[in-house]
């Protein structure tokens, strides 16, 4: 808990940036379902305002409710910032040119969202899924890392839901087969009722998957152990509209700190609302975080 409180006080040196709302899938747990169709990419105006902010950061996370590789300017965006380390979140179904993507040798991690290893189950979760493209991307990444001697961390992320409770061990096997470095299981945001109802099954599946990952020497991330910390800070999140959020959970509940089109980023992070966030009081009330061990420690700590 003390570590979490310390991290919250750190000035963020990482930033999560949304680059598109467009997506080729329709996952059952995704908030895009509630927002409706909105096929927009990040604007030139927003990129111009973000330019000095990105240059001041150590790490950039490309993520959002859309599929990152459907943004046609993604390769150029990454090449324009050779000093920043990039993490990209993708569903893995859009073919990737790793030579161009990593031209500046600044790709640090790629997170592939894979929720099942069987086509029928994957289709129930997210619509028609292109496993052939995913496997092609994984083979190409493996080849690129070997031939270019690049240490790009590959992470398999599975969001636990009602369709894939029996897939956890199979996903570990898949991660081993395709040379992933990390396997990460996530709890669905807004799915507190499901988590509570299936807690016993989820916990049992996680323990079995954890033991398998240990045997395979895969780094395993337990969703009940983790929170919103990325390296040594909690990265703020900027949407296509220019809204700035203190973390991913405040994005989920639409609790914006301000808009970068109305006020400079540094001014937004220096105002009272963000300072209050850094005290950890919002973490105490966070529905997502309270499902984790550290979240309960924070809650108990602030109650003392």
Tab-separated table of C-alpha atoms in Angstrom:
chain	number	residue	atom	x	y	z
A	1	UNK	CA	0.000	0.000	0.000
A	2	UNK	CA	2.825	2.399	0.847
A	3	UNK	CA	4.342	1.726	-2.580
A	4	UNK	CA	1.041	2.563	-4.278
A	5	UNK	CA	0.688	5.805	-2.329
A	6	UNK	CA	4.239	6.767	-3.318
A	7	UNK	CA	3.632	5.993	-7.002
A	8	UNK	CA	0.494	8.124	-7.034
A	9	UNK	CA	2.568	11.111	-5.940
A	10	UNK	CA	5.054	10.684	-8.796
A	11	UNK	CA	4.742	13.091	-11.682
A	12	UNK	CA	3.601	10.891	-14.598
A	13	UNK	CA	6.358	10.196	-17.122
A	14	UNK	CA	4.055	7.964	-19.183
A	15	UNK	CA	0.938	8.826	-21.148
A	16	UNK	CA	-1.828	6.708	-22.673
A	17	UNK	CA	-3.069	8.078	-25.996
A	18	UNK	CA	-6.169	7.044	-27.885
A	19	UNK	CA	-5.619	7.138	-31.664
A	20	UNK	CA	-8.853	5.770	-33.124
A	21	UNK	CA	-12.413	4.700	-32.338
A	22	UNK	CA	-12.450	2.386	-35.321
A	23	UNK	CA	-12.442	-1.324	-34.587
A	24	UNK	CA	-12.962	-4.491	-36.607
A	25	UNK	CA	-14.298	-6.377	-33.588
A	26	UNK	CA	-17.232	-6.001	-31.200
A	27	UNK	CA	-16.172	-7.498	-27.868
A	28	UNK	CA	-18.865	-8.274	-25.316
A	29	UNK	CA	-17.101	-6.365	-22.521
A	30	UNK	CA	-16.129	-3.270	-24.553
A	31	UNK	CA	-17.593	0.175	-23.825
A	32	UNK	CA	-17.705	0.839	-27.587
A	33	UNK	CA	-21.015	-1.022	-27.586
A	34	UNK	CA	-22.516	1.708	-25.433
A	35	UNK	CA	-20.980	4.565	-27.425
A	36	UNK	CA	-22.273	3.300	-30.758
A	37	UNK	CA	-20.477	3.546	-34.090
A	38	UNK	CA	-17.998	6.411	-34.198
A	39	UNK	CA	-15.324	5.920	-36.855
A	40	UNK	CA	-12.905	8.683	-35.932
A	41	UNK	CA	-9.140	8.929	-35.796
A	42	UNK	CA	-7.020	11.312	-33.758
A	43	UNK	CA	-7.047	14.762	-35.338
A	44	UNK	CA	-4.100	16.772	-36.621
A	45	UNK	CA	-5.055	19.542	-34.167
A	46	UNK	CA	-4.895	17.204	-31.179
A	47	UNK	CA	-1.571	15.758	-32.303
A	48	UNK	CA	-0.153	19.283	-32.515
A	49	UNK	CA	-1.271	20.033	-28.961
A	50	UNK	CA	0.106	16.722	-27.732
A	51	UNK	CA	3.491	17.145	-29.404
A	52	UNK	CA	5.253	18.933	-26.497
A	53	UNK	CA	3.518	16.646	-23.989
A	54	UNK	CA	4.697	13.476	-25.740
A	55	UNK	CA	8.229	14.850	-26.054
A	56	UNK	CA	8.272	15.357	-22.281
A	57	UNK	CA	7.320	11.720	-21.619
A	58	UNK	CA	9.489	8.649	-21.237
A	59	UNK	CA	6.842	6.176	-22.356
A	60	UNK	CA	3.726	6.324	-24.534
A	61	UNK	CA	0.958	3.714	-24.521
A	62	UNK	CA	-1.126	3.514	-27.706
A	63	UNK	CA	-4.494	2.130	-26.691
A	64	UNK	CA	-8.213	2.879	-26.542
A	65	UNK	CA	-11.567	1.421	-27.494
A	66	UNK	CA	-10.469	1.191	-31.130
A	67	UNK	CA	-7.924	-1.061	-32.826
A	68	UNK	CA	-4.576	0.762	-32.886
A	69	UNK	CA	-3.469	-0.565	-36.280
A	70	UNK	CA	-6.587	0.733	-38.013
A	71	UNK	CA	-5.153	4.235	-37.533
A	72	UNK	CA	-3.271	4.848	-40.775
A	73	UNK	CA	-0.902	7.352	-39.165
A	74	UNK	CA	0.327	4.985	-36.447
A	75	UNK	CA	3.693	4.145	-38.038
A	76	UNK	CA	4.484	7.819	-38.651
A	77	UNK	CA	3.404	8.784	-35.135
A	78	UNK	CA	5.826	6.306	-33.581
A	79	UNK	CA	8.671	7.262	-35.930
A	80	UNK	CA	8.220	10.944	-35.062
A	81	UNK	CA	9.215	10.278	-31.426
A	82	UNK	CA	12.455	8.243	-31.445
A	83	UNK	CA	13.288	9.117	-27.831
A	84	UNK	CA	10.055	7.752	-26.412
A	85	UNK	CA	9.435	4.074	-25.675
A	86	UNK	CA	6.149	2.815	-27.072
A	87	UNK	CA	3.698	0.173	-25.921
A	88	UNK	CA	0.955	-0.746	-28.387
A	89	UNK	CA	-2.285	-2.513	-27.518
A	90	UNK	CA	-3.783	-4.481	-30.418
A	91	UNK	CA	-6.236	-7.297	-31.068
A	92	UNK	CA	-3.618	-8.781	-33.390
A	93	UNK	CA	-5.842	-9.229	-36.444
A	94	UNK	CA	-4.390	-6.419	-38.605
A	95	UNK	CA	-1.135	-7.441	-40.287
A	96	UNK	CA	1.871	-5.578	-38.876
A	97	UNK	CA	5.064	-4.485	-40.649
A	98	UNK	CA	7.542	-4.670	-37.769
A	99	UNK	CA	10.418	-3.260	-39.811
A	100	UNK	CA	8.541	0.011	-40.358
A	101	UNK	CA	6.879	0.009	-36.949
A	102	UNK	CA	10.207	-0.316	-35.136
A	103	UNK	CA	12.249	1.806	-37.565
A	104	UNK	CA	13.405	4.033	-34.679
A	105	UNK	CA	14.015	1.039	-32.386
A	106	UNK	CA	11.550	2.504	-29.894
A	107	UNK	CA	8.943	-0.253	-29.615
A	108	UNK	CA	9.184	-1.573	-26.070
A	109	UNK	CA	6.097	-3.763	-25.754
A	110	UNK	CA	3.222	-5.066	-27.847
A	111	UNK	CA	0.138	-6.255	-26.010
A	112	UNK	CA	-2.018	-8.663	-28.014
A	113	UNK	CA	-5.578	-9.047	-26.742
A	114	UNK	CA	-6.448	-12.715	-27.173
A	115	UNK	CA	-9.388	-14.020	-25.159
A	116	UNK	CA	-9.569	-17.641	-26.346
A	117	UNK	CA	-7.701	-20.160	-28.485
A	118	UNK	CA	-10.751	-21.672	-30.184
A	119	UNK	CA	-12.432	-19.916	-33.106
A	120	UNK	CA	-15.965	-20.656	-31.947
A	121	UNK	CA	-15.407	-19.154	-28.503
A	122	UNK	CA	-13.479	-16.171	-29.859
A	123	UNK	CA	-16.302	-15.418	-32.296
A	124	UNK	CA	-18.801	-15.388	-29.414
A	125	UNK	CA	-16.649	-12.916	-27.515
A	126	UNK	CA	-15.763	-10.451	-30.247
A	127	UNK	CA	-17.352	-11.316	-33.565
A	128	UNK	CA	-15.508	-12.859	-36.508
A	129	UNK	CA	-11.865	-13.078	-35.422
A	130	UNK	CA	-8.953	-13.514	-37.852
A	131	UNK	CA	-6.791	-16.105	-36.137
A	132	UNK	CA	-4.798	-16.480	-39.348
A	133	UNK	CA	-3.673	-12.853	-39.143
A	134	UNK	CA	-2.858	-13.157	-35.442
A	135	UNK	CA	-0.656	-16.202	-36.026
A	136	UNK	CA	1.034	-14.492	-38.972
A	137	UNK	CA	1.770	-11.442	-36.795
A	138	UNK	CA	3.224	-13.591	-34.023
A	139	UNK	CA	5.450	-15.515	-36.429
A	140	UNK	CA	6.660	-12.263	-38.013
A	141	UNK	CA	7.414	-10.738	-34.606
A	142	UNK	CA	9.387	-13.787	-33.554
A	143	UNK	CA	11.406	-13.633	-36.775
A	144	UNK	CA	11.964	-9.884	-36.449
A	145	UNK	CA	13.183	-10.164	-32.856
A	146	UNK	CA	15.628	-12.928	-33.782
A	147	UNK	CA	17.027	-11.428	-36.988
A	148	UNK	CA	17.246	-7.853	-35.663
A	149	UNK	CA	18.192	-8.861	-32.117
A	150	UNK	CA	15.422	-6.687	-30.707
A	151	UNK	CA	14.081	-7.226	-27.214
A	152	UNK	CA	10.445	-6.291	-27.814
A	153	UNK	CA	8.317	-7.704	-25.026
A	154	UNK	CA	5.238	-9.557	-26.250
A	155	UNK	CA	2.318	-9.773	-23.847
A	156	UNK	CA	-0.771	-11.912	-24.229
A	157	UNK	CA	-3.684	-10.245	-22.479
A	158	UNK	CA	-6.923	-12.080	-21.848
A	159	UNK	CA	-9.967	-10.278	-20.461
A	160	UNK	CA	-11.879	-12.794	-18.383
A	161	UNK	CA	-15.567	-13.090	-19.310
A	162	UNK	CA	-18.418	-15.604	-19.238
A	163	UNK	CA	-17.280	-17.340	-22.419
A	164	UNK	CA	-13.627	-18.036	-21.626
A	165	UNK	CA	-13.535	-19.279	-18.043
A	166	UNK	CA	-12.350	-22.661	-19.333
A	167	UNK	CA	-9.661	-21.195	-21.617
A	168	UNK	CA	-7.057	-20.001	-19.117
A	169	UNK	CA	-4.753	-23.016	-19.219
A	170	UNK	CA	-5.121	-23.248	-23.003
A	171	UNK	CA	-4.080	-19.608	-23.290
A	172	UNK	CA	-0.931	-20.297	-21.262
A	173	UNK	CA	-0.125	-23.159	-23.630
A	174	UNK	CA	-0.726	-20.820	-26.580
A	175	UNK	CA	1.536	-18.162	-25.042
A	176	UNK	CA	4.317	-20.732	-24.651
A	177	UNK	CA	3.924	-22.014	-28.216
A	178	UNK	CA	4.134	-18.533	-29.751
A	179	UNK	CA	7.017	-17.269	-27.596
A	180	UNK	CA	5.194	-14.655	-25.567
A	181	UNK	CA	7.199	-13.179	-22.721
A	182	UNK	CA	4.240	-12.394	-20.479
A	183	UNK	CA	0.704	-13.649	-20.011
A	184	UNK	CA	-1.692	-11.212	-18.388
A	185	UNK	CA	-5.245	-11.928	-17.291
A	186	UNK	CA	-7.518	-8.912	-16.840
A	187	UNK	CA	-10.786	-8.411	-15.015
A	188	UNK	CA	-13.544	-6.752	-17.090
A	189	UNK	CA	-14.145	-3.121	-16.138
A	190	UNK	CA	-17.749	-2.675	-15.129
A	191	UNK	CA	-18.091	-6.423	-14.622
A	192	UNK	CA	-18.116	-6.403	-10.834
A	193	UNK	CA	-21.292	-8.544	-10.646
A	194	UNK	CA	-19.784	-11.165	-12.943
A	195	UNK	CA	-16.508	-11.145	-10.973
A	196	UNK	CA	-18.336	-11.567	-7.671
A	197	UNK	CA	-20.543	-14.365	-9.009
A	198	UNK	CA	-17.670	-16.283	-10.603
A	199	UNK	CA	-14.934	-15.424	-8.092
A	200	UNK	CA	-14.380	-19.054	-7.089
A	201	UNK	CA	-14.107	-20.289	-10.691
A	202	UNK	CA	-11.922	-17.352	-11.722
A	203	UNK	CA	-9.569	-17.835	-8.775
A	204	UNK	CA	-9.253	-21.586	-9.398
A	205	UNK	CA	-8.553	-21.036	-13.093
A	206	UNK	CA	-5.988	-18.362	-12.336
A	207	UNK	CA	-4.135	-20.628	-9.914
A	208	UNK	CA	-3.939	-23.455	-12.454
A	209	UNK	CA	-2.799	-21.068	-15.179
A	210	UNK	CA	-0.226	-19.532	-12.841
A	211	UNK	CA	1.323	-22.924	-12.090
A	212	UNK	CA	1.534	-23.748	-15.803
A	213	UNK	CA	3.140	-20.390	-16.578
A	214	UNK	CA	5.715	-20.989	-13.843
A	215	UNK	CA	6.661	-24.325	-15.377
A	216	UNK	CA	7.007	-22.676	-18.784
A	217	UNK	CA	9.024	-19.775	-17.342
A	218	UNK	CA	6.409	-17.288	-18.533
A	219	UNK	CA	5.997	-14.108	-16.509
A	220	UNK	CA	2.459	-14.334	-15.138
A	221	UNK	CA	0.283	-11.366	-14.172
A	222	UNK	CA	-2.544	-12.204	-11.788
A	223	UNK	CA	-5.478	-9.773	-12.162
A	224	UNK	CA	-6.087	-9.872	-8.417
A	225	UNK	CA	-2.521	-8.737	-7.718
A	226	UNK	CA	-2.251	-5.728	-9.982
A	227	UNK	CA	-3.584	-2.196	-10.276
A	228	UNK	CA	-3.146	0.749	-12.643
A	229	UNK	CA	0.579	1.358	-12.143
A	230	UNK	CA	2.713	1.367	-15.302
A	231	UNK	CA	6.384	1.095	-14.326
A	232	UNK	CA	6.715	3.958	-11.785
A	233	UNK	CA	3.575	6.026	-12.325
A	234	UNK	CA	-0.138	5.938	-13.059
A	235	UNK	CA	-0.321	7.207	-16.657
A	236	UNK	CA	-2.989	9.781	-17.519
A	237	UNK	CA	-5.176	8.992	-20.509
A	238	UNK	CA	-6.075	11.334	-23.377
A	239	UNK	CA	-9.080	10.639	-25.625
A	240	UNK	CA	-9.792	11.687	-29.200
A	241	UNK	CA	-11.837	14.596	-27.855
A	242	UNK	CA	-8.824	15.936	-25.947
A	243	UNK	CA	-10.216	15.013	-22.548
A	244	UNK	CA	-7.561	14.199	-19.955
A	245	UNK	CA	-8.230	11.479	-17.387
A	246	UNK	CA	-6.113	10.656	-14.351
A	247	UNK	CA	-6.237	6.906	-15.043
A	248	UNK	CA	-8.093	4.261	-17.029
A	249	UNK	CA	-10.789	3.850	-14.373
A	250	UNK	CA	-11.659	7.553	-14.267
A	251	UNK	CA	-11.986	7.260	-18.056
A	252	UNK	CA	-14.419	4.381	-17.626
A	253	UNK	CA	-16.628	6.422	-15.291
A	254	UNK	CA	-16.190	9.596	-17.418
A	255	UNK	CA	-14.563	11.667	-14.673
A	256	UNK	CA	-12.408	14.010	-16.748
A	257	UNK	CA	-9.759	16.341	-15.301
A	258	UNK	CA	-10.182	18.803	-18.152
A	259	UNK	CA	-9.690	19.215	-21.885
A	260	UNK	CA	-6.371	19.922	-23.595
A	261	UNK	CA	-8.118	22.167	-26.126
A	262	UNK	CA	-9.232	24.412	-23.269
A	263	UNK	CA	-6.220	24.308	-20.939
A	264	UNK	CA	-2.580	23.181	-21.280
A	265	UNK	CA	-1.798	19.657	-20.121
A	266	UNK	CA	0.586	20.823	-17.374
A	267	UNK	CA	-2.046	23.194	-16.016
A	268	UNK	CA	-4.595	20.367	-15.870
A	269	UNK	CA	-2.187	18.149	-13.913
A	270	UNK	CA	-1.341	20.945	-11.514
A	271	UNK	CA	-4.878	21.786	-10.499
A	272	UNK	CA	-6.718	20.723	-7.357
A	273	UNK	CA	-8.644	17.843	-8.914
A	274	UNK	CA	-5.517	15.972	-9.961
A	275	UNK	CA	-3.826	16.717	-6.641
A	276	UNK	CA	-6.810	15.138	-4.916
A	277	UNK	CA	-6.449	12.072	-7.161
A	278	UNK	CA	-2.834	11.756	-6.025
A	279	UNK	CA	-3.952	11.409	-2.404
A	280	UNK	CA	-5.466	8.032	-3.293
A	281	UNK	CA	-8.993	8.835	-2.181
A	282	UNK	CA	-10.399	8.004	-5.617
A	283	UNK	CA	-8.564	4.643	-5.505
A	284	UNK	CA	-10.417	3.851	-2.304
A	285	UNK	CA	-13.732	4.278	-4.142
A	286	UNK	CA	-12.622	2.601	-7.388
A	287	UNK	CA	-14.919	-0.330	-8.195
A	288	UNK	CA	-12.335	-1.947	-10.471
A	289	UNK	CA	-9.400	-1.611	-8.091
A	290	UNK	CA	-11.310	-3.009	-5.137
A	291	UNK	CA	-11.342	-6.423	-6.809
A	292	UNK	CA	-7.554	-6.547	-6.433
A	293	UNK	CA	-5.508	-7.359	-3.346
A	294	UNK	CA	-3.737	-4.007	-3.424
A	295	UNK	CA	-7.056	-2.233	-3.795
A	296	UNK	CA	-8.368	-3.778	-0.619
A	297	UNK	CA	-5.127	-2.842	1.158
A	298	UNK	CA	-5.576	0.752	0.060
A	299	UNK	CA	-9.173	0.729	1.218
A	300	UNK	CA	-8.253	-0.697	4.623
A	301	UNK	CA	-5.262	1.639	4.935
A	302	UNK	CA	-7.299	4.775	4.351
A	303	UNK	CA	-9.927	3.552	6.796
A	304	UNK	CA	-7.384	3.418	9.600
